[in-house]
Coordinates of C-alpha atoms and ligand atoms in Angstrom, one line a residue:
T265 CA 134.0 101.4 95.7
K266 CA 131.7 98.5 96.7
E267 CA 128.9 97.2 94.1
K268 CA 126.0 96.2 94.5
S269 CA 125.9 92.6 94.5
L270 CA 124.4 90.7 91.0
N271 CA 121.2 89.3 91.3
F272 CA 120.8 86.0 89.8
I273 CA 118.8 87.5 86.2
E274 CA 122.5 89.8 86.4
Q275 CA 124.3 86.6 87.0
I276 CA 123.1 84.7 84.1
I277 CA 123.8 87.8 81.9
E278 CA 127.7 88.3 83.3
E279 CA 127.8 84.2 82.7
D280 CA 127.1 84.9 78.8
L281 CA 129.0 87.8 78.7
K282 CA 132.0 86.0 80.2
N283 CA 131.3 83.1 77.8
G284 CA 131.8 84.9 74.6
L285 CA 128.4 86.9 73.9
P286 CA 128.9 90.1 72.4
T287 CA 127.5 93.0 74.9
E288 CA 126.1 94.8 71.8
K289 CA 124.0 91.3 71.3
L290 CA 122.4 91.9 74.5
H291 CA 118.4 92.4 73.8
F292 CA 115.3 92.6 76.2
R293 CA 111.7 92.9 75.7
F294 CA 108.9 93.2 78.1
P295 CA 106.1 91.1 76.7
P296 CA 102.4 92.2 78.4
E297 CA 99.3 90.8 76.5
P298 CA 96.9 93.7 75.7
N299 CA 93.9 91.9 78.0
G300 CA 94.0 94.6 80.3
Y301 CA 95.9 97.0 82.1
L302 CA 98.8 96.7 83.6
H303 CA 99.3 96.0 87.3
I304 CA 101.7 96.1 90.0
G305 CA 103.1 92.7 89.8
H306 CA 104.0 94.1 86.0
A307 CA 105.9 97.0 87.0
S308 CA 108.3 94.6 88.7
S309 CA 109.1 92.8 84.8
I310 CA 108.8 96.1 83.8
C311 CA 111.7 97.9 85.9
L312 CA 113.9 94.4 85.5
N313 CA 113.5 94.2 81.5
F314 CA 113.9 98.1 81.0
G315 CA 116.4 98.6 84.3
L316 CA 118.8 95.6 82.5
G317 CA 118.6 97.5 79.5
L318 CA 119.7 100.7 80.8
K319 CA 122.5 99.1 83.0
Y320 CA 124.2 97.3 79.8
N321 CA 122.7 100.1 77.4
A322 CA 121.0 97.3 75.5
P323 CA 117.7 97.6 73.7
V324 CA 114.1 96.5 74.9
N325 CA 111.3 95.8 73.3
L326 CA 108.0 96.7 74.1
R327 CA 105.9 93.5 72.4
F328 CA 102.7 93.1 72.5
D329 CA 102.0 89.3 72.6
D330 CA 98.4 89.5 70.8
T331 CA 97.5 86.3 69.5
N332 CA 94.3 85.9 70.9
P333 CA 91.7 88.1 69.2
S334 CA 88.9 86.8 72.0
K335 CA 90.4 88.9 74.8
E336 CA 92.5 91.5 73.3
E337 CA 91.7 95.2 72.7
Q338 CA 93.4 98.6 71.3
E339 CA 92.2 100.4 74.5
F340 CA 94.7 98.1 76.0
V341 CA 97.7 98.2 73.6
D342 CA 97.3 102.2 74.2
A343 CA 96.6 102.1 78.2
I344 CA 99.9 99.5 78.3
K345 CA 102.3 102.3 76.3
Q346 CA 100.8 105.0 78.5
D347 CA 101.9 103.3 81.8
V348 CA 105.5 102.0 80.5
E349 CA 105.9 105.7 79.6
W350 CA 104.9 106.9 82.4
L351 CA 106.9 104.7 84.7
G352 CA 109.8 106.4 83.0
Y353 CA 110.8 104.1 80.6
K354 CA 111.6 104.1 76.5
W355 CA 111.3 101.1 74.6
A356 CA 113.3 100.6 71.4
N357 CA 110.8 98.8 69.4
E358 CA 107.2 99.1 69.7
V359 CA 106.2 95.1 68.4
Y360 CA 103.4 93.0 68.0
A361 CA 103.3 89.0 67.8
S362 CA 100.8 89.9 65.0
D363 CA 103.3 91.5 62.7
Y364 CA 104.8 87.7 62.8
F365 CA 101.6 86.0 61.6
Q366 CA 103.2 85.1 58.2
Q367 CA 106.6 84.6 59.1
L368 CA 105.3 81.9 61.9
Y369 CA 102.7 80.3 59.6
D370 CA 105.4 79.9 56.7
W371 CA 107.5 78.0 59.7
A372 CA 104.5 76.0 60.7
I373 CA 104.1 74.6 56.9
Q374 CA 107.7 74.0 56.8
M375 CA 107.0 72.0 60.2
I376 CA 104.4 70.0 58.4
K377 CA 106.8 69.3 55.8
D378 CA 109.2 67.9 58.2
G379 CA 106.9 65.9 59.6
K380 CA 106.7 68.1 63.0
A381 CA 103.5 68.8 62.9
Y382 CA 100.2 67.3 61.8
V383 CA 96.5 68.3 61.7
D384 CA 94.2 66.9 64.3
S385 CA 90.7 66.8 64.3
Q386 CA 89.5 65.1 67.6
T387 CA 87.3 67.5 70.0
S388 CA 89.5 68.9 73.0
E389 CA 87.7 66.7 75.3
V390 CA 88.9 63.7 73.6
M391 CA 92.7 65.4 73.3
A392 CA 93.0 65.9 77.1
Q393 CA 92.1 62.5 77.5
Q394 CA 94.6 61.0 75.4
K395 CA 97.4 63.1 76.9
G396 CA 97.5 60.8 80.0
T397 CA 98.8 62.2 83.4
P398 CA 102.7 63.0 84.8
S399 CA 102.5 58.9 86.0
T400 CA 101.1 57.7 82.6
V401 CA 101.9 57.7 79.1
G402 CA 100.1 59.5 76.3
V403 CA 98.0 57.6 73.6
D404 CA 98.8 58.5 70.5
S405 CA 96.0 60.6 67.8
P406 CA 94.5 58.6 65.1
Y407 CA 95.6 61.7 63.3
R408 CA 98.8 61.9 64.1
N409 CA 100.4 59.8 61.0
R410 CA 98.0 61.7 58.2
S411 CA 100.3 62.1 55.2
I412 CA 102.3 65.5 54.8
E413 CA 100.2 66.4 51.9
E414 CA 97.1 65.7 54.0
N415 CA 98.2 68.2 56.5
L416 CA 98.9 70.8 54.3
D417 CA 95.8 71.0 52.7
L418 CA 93.8 71.2 56.1
F419 CA 95.8 73.6 57.5
E420 CA 95.7 75.5 54.4
R421 CA 92.0 75.4 54.5
M422 CA 91.6 75.9 58.6
K423 CA 93.6 79.4 57.6
N424 CA 91.4 80.1 54.8
G425 CA 88.0 80.0 57.1
E426 CA 86.6 76.7 55.7
F427 CA 86.1 74.9 58.8
E428 CA 84.5 76.0 62.0
E429 CA 86.3 76.8 65.7
G430 CA 87.1 73.5 66.9
A431 CA 86.8 71.4 63.8
H432 CA 90.8 71.2 63.6
I433 CA 93.8 72.4 65.2
L434 CA 97.7 71.9 64.5
R435 CA 99.9 69.9 66.3
A436 CA 103.7 69.8 66.9
K437 CA 104.5 66.1 66.5
I438 CA 106.9 65.6 70.0
D439 CA 106.3 62.9 72.3
M440 CA 102.9 61.6 73.8
S441 CA 104.7 59.9 76.6
H442 CA 107.2 62.6 77.3
K443 CA 107.8 63.1 81.2
N444 CA 106.7 66.9 80.4
M445 CA 103.1 67.0 79.8
L446 CA 103.6 70.1 77.9
M447 CA 106.0 68.1 74.9
R448 CA 102.7 65.7 74.6
D449 CA 102.2 67.6 71.1
P450 CA 101.3 70.7 71.9
I451 CA 99.0 72.9 70.2
M452 CA 100.1 75.4 67.5
Y453 CA 97.4 77.1 66.2
R454 CA 93.2 76.9 66.5
I455 CA 91.0 78.4 64.9
I456 CA 89.1 81.9 65.9
K457 CA 86.5 83.3 64.0
K458 CA 87.4 86.9 65.5
A459 CA 88.6 89.8 63.8
H460 CA 91.8 90.7 65.3
H461 CA 92.6 94.5 66.8
R462 CA 95.0 95.0 64.7
T463 CA 95.1 92.1 61.8
K464 CA 91.6 92.5 61.7
D465 CA 90.2 89.3 59.6
A466 CA 92.9 88.6 57.6
W467 CA 93.6 85.4 60.0
C468 CA 91.5 82.7 61.8
I469 CA 94.2 80.4 62.9
Y470 CA 96.4 82.1 65.8
P471 CA 99.0 80.9 67.0
M472 CA 99.4 79.2 70.6
Y473 CA 101.5 81.4 73.3
D474 CA 104.1 78.6 73.4
W475 CA 104.3 78.5 69.5
A476 CA 104.6 82.7 69.3
H477 CA 106.5 83.7 72.1
G478 CA 110.3 82.0 71.6
E479 CA 109.9 82.8 67.7
S480 CA 108.8 86.1 68.3
D481 CA 112.1 86.7 70.6
Y482 CA 114.1 85.0 67.5
I483 CA 112.8 87.3 64.9
E484 CA 113.3 90.1 66.9
S485 CA 117.2 89.0 68.5
I486 CA 116.0 88.6 71.8
S487 CA 119.0 87.7 73.7
H488 CA 117.5 86.7 77.3
S489 CA 113.5 86.2 77.5
F490 CA 112.7 86.5 81.0
C491 CA 109.3 85.3 82.0
T492 CA 107.5 84.3 85.5
L493 CA 108.2 81.1 86.9
E494 CA 105.2 79.4 86.0
F495 CA 106.7 79.4 82.4
L496 CA 109.6 77.2 83.8
P497 CA 107.7 73.8 82.4
H498 CA 107.4 75.5 79.3
R499 CA 111.3 76.3 78.6
E500 CA 111.9 72.7 77.1
L501 CA 109.3 73.4 74.4
Y502 CA 110.6 77.0 73.8
D503 CA 113.5 75.6 73.5
W504 CA 112.5 72.9 71.2
F505 CA 110.3 75.2 69.0
L506 CA 113.9 77.2 68.5
D507 CA 115.2 74.0 67.3
Q508 CA 112.7 73.6 64.4
V509 CA 114.2 76.9 63.0
V510 CA 117.2 78.5 64.2
T511 CA 119.6 79.1 61.9
E512 CA 123.9 79.1 63.2
D513 CA 124.2 82.6 62.4
N514 CA 121.6 84.0 64.3
I515 CA 121.5 84.7 67.9
R516 CA 119.7 81.7 70.1
P517 CA 117.2 83.2 73.0
K518 CA 117.5 81.9 76.2
Q519 CA 113.8 81.6 78.9
R520 CA 114.9 82.2 82.5
E521 CA 112.4 82.7 84.9
F522 CA 111.9 84.7 88.0
A523 CA 109.3 84.8 91.0
R524 CA 106.2 86.4 90.4
R525 CA 105.4 89.4 92.9
N526 CA 102.4 89.5 94.8
L527 CA 100.9 92.4 96.6
S528 CA 98.9 92.0 99.8
H529 CA 95.4 93.1 100.4
T530 CA 94.9 93.0 96.6
V531 CA 94.9 91.1 93.6
V532 CA 97.2 91.0 90.6
S533 CA 96.2 89.2 87.4
K534 CA 94.4 91.4 84.6
R535 CA 91.5 88.5 84.7
K536 CA 90.6 89.1 88.3
L537 CA 90.9 92.6 88.0
A538 CA 88.6 92.7 84.8
R539 CA 86.1 91.1 86.8
L540 CA 86.3 94.0 89.6
V541 CA 85.3 96.4 86.6
S542 CA 82.8 94.7 85.2
E543 CA 81.0 93.6 88.5
G544 CA 81.1 96.6 89.7
H545 CA 83.1 96.6 92.6
V546 CA 85.0 99.3 91.1
T547 CA 84.2 102.1 88.4
A548 CA 87.1 101.4 85.7
W549 CA 90.2 99.8 85.7
D550 CA 91.9 103.1 87.1
D551 CA 90.1 103.3 90.3
P552 CA 92.4 104.7 92.8
R553 CA 91.5 101.5 94.5
M554 CA 93.1 99.5 92.0
S555 CA 96.5 97.6 91.6
T556 CA 96.8 98.8 88.2
I557 CA 99.2 101.2 87.4
S558 CA 96.6 103.7 86.4
G559 CA 94.6 103.5 89.3
L560 CA 98.2 104.0 91.4
R561 CA 99.0 106.9 89.2
R562 CA 95.2 108.6 89.8
R563 CA 95.4 107.5 93.3
G564 CA 98.6 109.3 93.7
Y565 CA 101.1 107.3 93.4
T566 CA 104.6 108.8 91.8
A567 CA 106.8 106.6 88.9
A568 CA 109.5 106.9 91.2
S569 CA 108.0 105.7 94.3
I570 CA 106.5 102.7 92.2
R571 CA 110.1 101.8 90.7
N572 CA 111.7 102.7 94.0
Y573 CA 109.1 99.8 95.0
A574 CA 110.1 97.6 92.6
D575 CA 113.9 98.2 93.4
T576 CA 113.4 97.1 97.3
I577 CA 112.0 93.8 96.5
G578 CA 114.3 93.0 93.4
I579 CA 113.7 89.7 92.2
A580 CA 113.7 86.2 93.7
K581 CA 113.4 82.7 92.5
R582 CA 110.7 82.0 94.9
D583 CA 106.9 83.2 94.9
N584 CA 106.3 85.2 97.9
L585 CA 103.2 87.7 99.0
I586 CA 104.4 91.1 99.8
D587 CA 103.0 93.1 102.3
V588 CA 101.3 96.4 100.9
S589 CA 103.0 98.4 103.5
L590 CA 106.0 98.7 101.9
L591 CA 104.2 100.3 98.6
E592 CA 103.2 102.9 100.8
F593 CA 106.2 103.1 102.9
C594 CA 107.9 103.9 99.4
I595 CA 105.3 106.8 97.9
R596 CA 105.2 108.4 101.9
E597 CA 109.2 108.4 101.3
D598 CA 108.8 110.8 98.2
L599 CA 105.7 112.4 99.0
N600 CA 107.2 113.6 101.8
K601 CA 110.2 114.7 99.7
I602 CA 107.8 116.7 96.8
A603 CA 104.3 117.5 98.4
P604 CA 103.5 121.2 99.7
R605 CA 101.9 121.3 103.2
V606 CA 98.9 122.9 103.1
M607 CA 95.6 123.0 105.4
A608 CA 92.4 120.9 105.4
V609 CA 89.5 120.2 107.6
L610 CA 87.8 117.0 107.0
D611 CA 85.2 116.5 110.1
P612 CA 84.8 120.0 110.7
V613 CA 84.0 121.8 114.0
K614 CA 83.5 125.7 114.2
L615 CA 86.2 127.5 116.7
V616 CA 85.1 131.0 117.6
I617 CA 88.1 133.2 118.5
T618 CA 86.2 135.6 120.8
N619 CA 88.7 138.4 121.5
Y620 CA 89.4 138.4 117.4
P621 CA 88.3 141.6 115.9
E622 CA 84.8 140.8 114.2
G623 CA 85.6 141.0 110.5
Q624 CA 88.7 141.8 110.5
E625 CA 91.2 139.1 108.5
E626 CA 94.8 139.1 107.9
W627 CA 97.4 136.7 105.6
L628 CA 99.7 134.8 107.6
D629 CA 102.9 133.4 106.1
A630 CA 102.7 129.4 106.1
E631 CA 105.8 127.3 105.1
N632 CA 105.5 125.0 101.8
N633 CA 107.7 121.9 102.6
P634 CA 110.1 121.9 105.5
E635 CA 112.1 119.5 103.3
E636 CA 113.2 122.2 100.9
E637 CA 116.5 123.4 100.9
V638 CA 115.3 127.0 100.1
M639 CA 112.0 127.4 102.3
T640 CA 109.3 128.9 100.2
Y641 CA 105.7 130.3 101.8
R642 CA 102.2 130.7 101.0
K643 CA 99.8 133.0 102.4
V644 CA 96.7 132.0 104.5
P645 CA 94.0 133.6 105.8
F646 CA 93.3 134.3 109.4
S647 CA 89.9 135.1 111.0
K648 CA 87.8 135.3 113.8
E649 CA 85.9 131.6 112.9
L650 CA 87.4 128.6 111.7
Y651 CA 87.5 125.2 111.4
I652 CA 89.2 122.7 113.1
E653 CA 89.2 118.7 113.2
R654 CA 86.6 117.4 115.3
E655 CA 89.1 115.1 116.8
D656 CA 91.0 117.7 117.8
F657 CA 88.7 118.9 120.9
K658 CA 88.1 117.1 123.9
E659 CA 86.0 119.2 127.0
E660 CA 87.6 117.5 129.1
A661 CA 91.2 115.5 128.3
N662 CA 93.6 113.5 130.6
S663 CA 97.3 115.0 130.2
K664 CA 98.5 112.7 127.4
F665 CA 95.9 115.1 125.0
F666 CA 97.7 117.6 123.1
R667 CA 95.1 119.0 121.4
L668 CA 92.4 121.8 122.4
T669 CA 90.6 121.4 125.4
L670 CA 89.0 123.4 127.5
G671 CA 91.3 125.8 130.3
K672 CA 94.3 124.6 127.8
E673 CA 96.4 125.9 125.3
V674 CA 97.0 124.9 121.9
R675 CA 99.1 126.6 119.0
L676 CA 97.2 126.8 115.5
K677 CA 99.7 126.1 113.0
N678 CA 101.4 129.0 111.2
A679 CA 98.8 131.2 113.5
Y680 CA 98.4 132.0 117.3
I681 CA 97.8 130.3 120.4
I682 CA 94.5 129.4 121.6
K683 CA 93.2 129.1 124.8
G684 CA 90.1 126.8 125.1
E685 CA 87.1 128.8 127.1
S686 CA 83.6 127.0 126.1
V687 CA 81.0 125.5 124.0
V688 CA 77.9 125.5 122.2
K689 CA 75.9 122.4 122.0
D690 CA 72.5 121.6 120.3
E691 CA 69.8 119.7 121.9
H692 CA 71.2 116.6 121.5
G693 CA 74.1 117.6 123.3
N694 CA 76.2 117.6 120.0
I695 CA 79.1 120.2 120.1
T696 CA 78.2 122.9 117.4
E697 CA 80.6 125.3 118.5
I698 CA 83.8 125.7 120.1
H699 CA 85.2 129.2 121.7
A700 CA 88.5 130.3 122.7
T701 CA 90.4 133.0 123.1
Y702 CA 94.0 134.3 121.2
D703 CA 97.3 134.9 122.7
A704 CA 97.8 138.3 120.2
D705 CA 101.2 138.8 120.6
S706 CA 101.4 135.0 119.7
R707 CA 101.8 134.9 116.3
S708 CA 104.5 132.7 114.7
G709 CA 107.0 133.7 112.9
S710 CA 107.0 137.5 114.5
G711 CA 109.8 137.1 116.7
S712 CA 108.3 138.1 119.9
E713 CA 108.8 136.6 123.1
A714 CA 105.1 135.5 123.2
S715 CA 105.7 133.4 119.9
K716 CA 108.3 131.5 121.3
R717 CA 106.3 130.0 124.1
K718 CA 106.3 126.7 123.9
V719 CA 103.0 124.9 124.4
K720 CA 102.4 121.3 123.9
G721 CA 100.2 120.7 121.0
T722 CA 99.8 122.2 117.3
I723 CA 96.7 121.3 115.4
H724 CA 95.8 122.3 112.1
W725 CA 92.5 125.0 111.1
V726 CA 91.2 126.7 108.3
S727 CA 89.3 130.2 107.8
A728 CA 85.6 129.4 107.7
A729 CA 84.8 132.3 105.6
H730 CA 87.8 131.7 103.3
A731 CA 87.7 127.9 103.0
V732 CA 87.4 126.4 99.7
E733 CA 84.6 122.8 100.0
A734 CA 86.1 119.5 98.3
E735 CA 85.1 116.2 97.9
V736 CA 87.6 114.0 99.7
R737 CA 87.7 110.4 99.0
I738 CA 89.3 108.3 101.3
Y739 CA 89.9 104.8 100.5
D740 CA 90.3 101.5 102.5
R741 CA 91.9 98.5 101.6
L742 CA 89.8 97.1 98.8
F743 CA 90.3 93.3 100.1
V744 CA 89.8 92.4 103.8
D745 CA 92.1 89.4 103.4
E746 CA 95.6 89.8 103.3
N747 CA 95.9 87.5 100.4
P748 CA 92.2 86.7 98.4
D749 CA 93.7 84.7 96.0
G750 CA 95.3 82.6 98.3
N751 CA 92.4 80.3 98.7
K752 CA 91.5 78.2 95.8
E753 CA 88.3 77.4 97.2
V754 CA 87.1 80.6 98.0
D755 CA 86.3 82.9 94.9
F756 CA 88.6 85.8 95.8
L757 CA 85.2 88.4 95.2
E758 CA 84.3 87.1 98.8
F759 CA 86.4 89.2 100.3
V760 CA 86.1 92.3 98.9
N761 CA 85.8 94.9 101.4
P762 CA 82.4 96.5 101.2
N763 CA 83.6 99.8 103.1
S764 CA 86.8 100.6 101.0
L765 CA 85.3 104.4 99.9
E766 CA 84.5 106.6 102.2
I767 CA 83.6 110.2 100.6
V768 CA 83.6 113.4 102.7
K769 CA 83.2 117.2 102.6
G770 CA 86.5 119.0 103.2
Y771 CA 87.4 122.1 104.3
L772 CA 90.5 123.4 102.6
E773 CA 92.6 126.3 102.5
P774 CA 92.1 128.9 99.7
S775 CA 95.2 128.4 97.7
L776 CA 94.0 125.2 96.9
S777 CA 91.7 126.5 94.9
T778 CA 93.8 126.4 91.8
A779 CA 95.1 123.0 92.4
K780 CA 95.0 121.0 88.7
E781 CA 94.7 117.0 88.3
G782 CA 97.0 115.0 89.8
D783 CA 98.6 117.5 92.0
K784 CA 100.0 116.2 95.0
F785 CA 99.7 117.8 98.7
Q786 CA 100.2 116.9 102.3
F787 CA 97.2 117.7 104.2
Q788 CA 98.8 118.3 107.5
R789 CA 98.6 116.0 110.1
M790 CA 96.0 114.4 107.9
G791 CA 98.0 112.6 105.1
Y792 CA 98.6 112.6 101.2
F793 CA 95.8 113.6 98.9
C794 CA 96.4 114.2 95.2
V795 CA 93.9 116.0 93.0
D796 CA 91.4 113.6 91.3
K797 CA 90.5 113.5 87.6
D798 CA 86.8 113.9 88.5
S799 CA 87.5 117.7 89.5
K800 CA 86.0 120.5 87.6
P801 CA 86.9 124.2 88.2
N802 CA 84.8 125.1 91.6
Q803 CA 84.4 121.4 92.5
L804 CA 87.4 120.0 93.5
V805 CA 87.9 116.2 94.0
F806 CA 91.0 114.8 95.6
N807 CA 92.0 111.0 96.6
K808 CA 93.8 110.3 99.5
T809 CA 96.6 108.6 98.6
V810 CA 97.7 107.3 102.1
G811 CA 98.5 108.4 105.8
L812 CA 101.2 110.0 107.4
R813 CA 102.4 107.4 109.0
D814 CA 101.7 103.2 108.7
T815 CA 98.6 102.7 110.8
W816 CA 97.1 99.8 110.1
A817 CA 95.8 97.6 112.4
K818 CA 97.5 94.2 111.6
Ligands
ATP1200 P1 98.2 88.5 84.2 O1 97.6 86.8 85.1 O2 97.8 89.4 85.2 O3 97.6 88.4 82.8 P2 100.2 88.0 82.8 O4 101.6 87.0 83.2 O5 99.7 86.8 82.3 O6 99.6 88.6 84.0 P3 101.2 89.7 80.5 O7 100.4 90.4 80.0 O8 101.9 87.7 79.8 O9 100.7 88.9 82.1 O10 102.5 89.8 81.6 C1 104.0 90.4 81.0 C2 105.1 90.2 82.0 O11 104.8 90.8 82.8 C3 105.4 88.6 81.7 O12 106.8 88.3 81.3 C4 105.2 88.7 83.1 O13 105.5 87.2 83.5 C5 105.3 89.7 83.8 N1 104.3 89.5 85.2 C6 103.2 89.7 85.0 N2 102.4 89.3 86.3 C7 103.3 89.8 87.1 C8 104.1 89.7 88.3 N3 102.6 89.6 89.4 N4 104.8 89.4 88.9 C9 106.3 89.9 88.2 N5 106.3 89.6 86.9 C10 104.6 89.6 86.2
MG1201 MG1 100.8 86.4 80.0
MG1202 MG1 97.3 86.8 81.5

């Protein structure tokens, strides 16, 4: 059997195994910052790390990178856990960078004692200036050669809350003329006087990402720390910080980078998604138009479709924009297999079968899903007055119109062949009723000769008296531009589509009256729909997940 070729991340791992890393030392992590909800970009990272865990039977930690209390909240921690679980993955350990604050602090003290870190007391503007540019060397801070005693004293007092935010910071003492700007005495700690969602008021100094991340990996014995490409220049600093603490007998983690995955017609950045919520462009983080995992779930996406999407795009070494039609393809493919077919009319016009007996109703058999191995059926009511889709009728039509028109026959799905006879119009000329006759011998599945008659078109319908009314939310792309984030001159919110939500009243076959939140259906000929969490008994709300085919006009 031919094996799927290894991606470059797997090649890195295989190489390490070949060079003597024992398989049982493999250990991965997914490290979200709890400053927002996870989005479809994160799904790539989740599927990569947890996928490697499954492939190598290695543990994967869910690590919250919670080092900045001004942006992080418990709500986000809870949402992230829910989303990772929903995607179908199990973490070995739920861990927090904040678990390591004491250890990180102790290591920082050791670095001060070793002459590797110092307290700087200048303003951030001055320090930024002194850093220089890639083509110039930096300038040493006048505090760079503070005595170890003074540094230890100031750092302890920073920790004890004696200073205001911005008064002092702790910096690593590396090289102010280093060609990598990140190595020019980077900040390790800053004062933030905010309660932390876990450590509360225990700390008022917080470690920077670069200082906390590699050391957290080390503490957890992570073998491979995969992150996105923007961290490539940080790798040197990641390694330098590890050099300060790694002891021989412990595994030394390795940072490697892969490309960020961006999706067209949306944004994938927690900060930007947060603005969509706070500035009222959507209702919440889980608004079905959002690129968040929770938004996609509410929209009707399945976990399998998102995993399949992540798997299909794979991982790459260069950033690029993935067309959202690929994501839509993945959900369509999954829903085609699992979603029961039902009939719903979203833009109704009344159809009267003039030769059908007044007051009669019959319950016809309707196939649930032609993809099923063993076919199952449900009953749908048929009667004299029906609703059909307004666009499924034209008074006069050319020979390419395979729907209902006057004088021609069409099949009503799961029911009879009918023929258009006449229309009733209001004083503005709008059609209020279509009158048709039916062939009583043509019932689908009856086995009669007439039932086997071939007519050109089949349309869906619901019985007017039996129809269940529901609110149906139809979504368009949230952004009119393919890459709203791509133009640094223009704020992405300029590209928000003002018509991304249309609400209509739908008329559904009565089998849907018992549908529950999250249930997914194909409304035949209309697309895939799911029950929204805003539904109440007798007040169903549906979200359109995706159309039946890719009809997006490019
Ligand atoms: P955001 O800008 O949305 O906050 P982030 O990278 O700051 O993104 P983190 O919470 O730090 O968000 O991300 C956790 C992990 O997910 C990181 O390893 C990060 O590199 C990865 N990740 C985030 N966005 C993407 C993306 N668009 N494609 C692939 N991986 C991503
Ligand atoms: Mg981050
Ligand atoms: Mg971020």
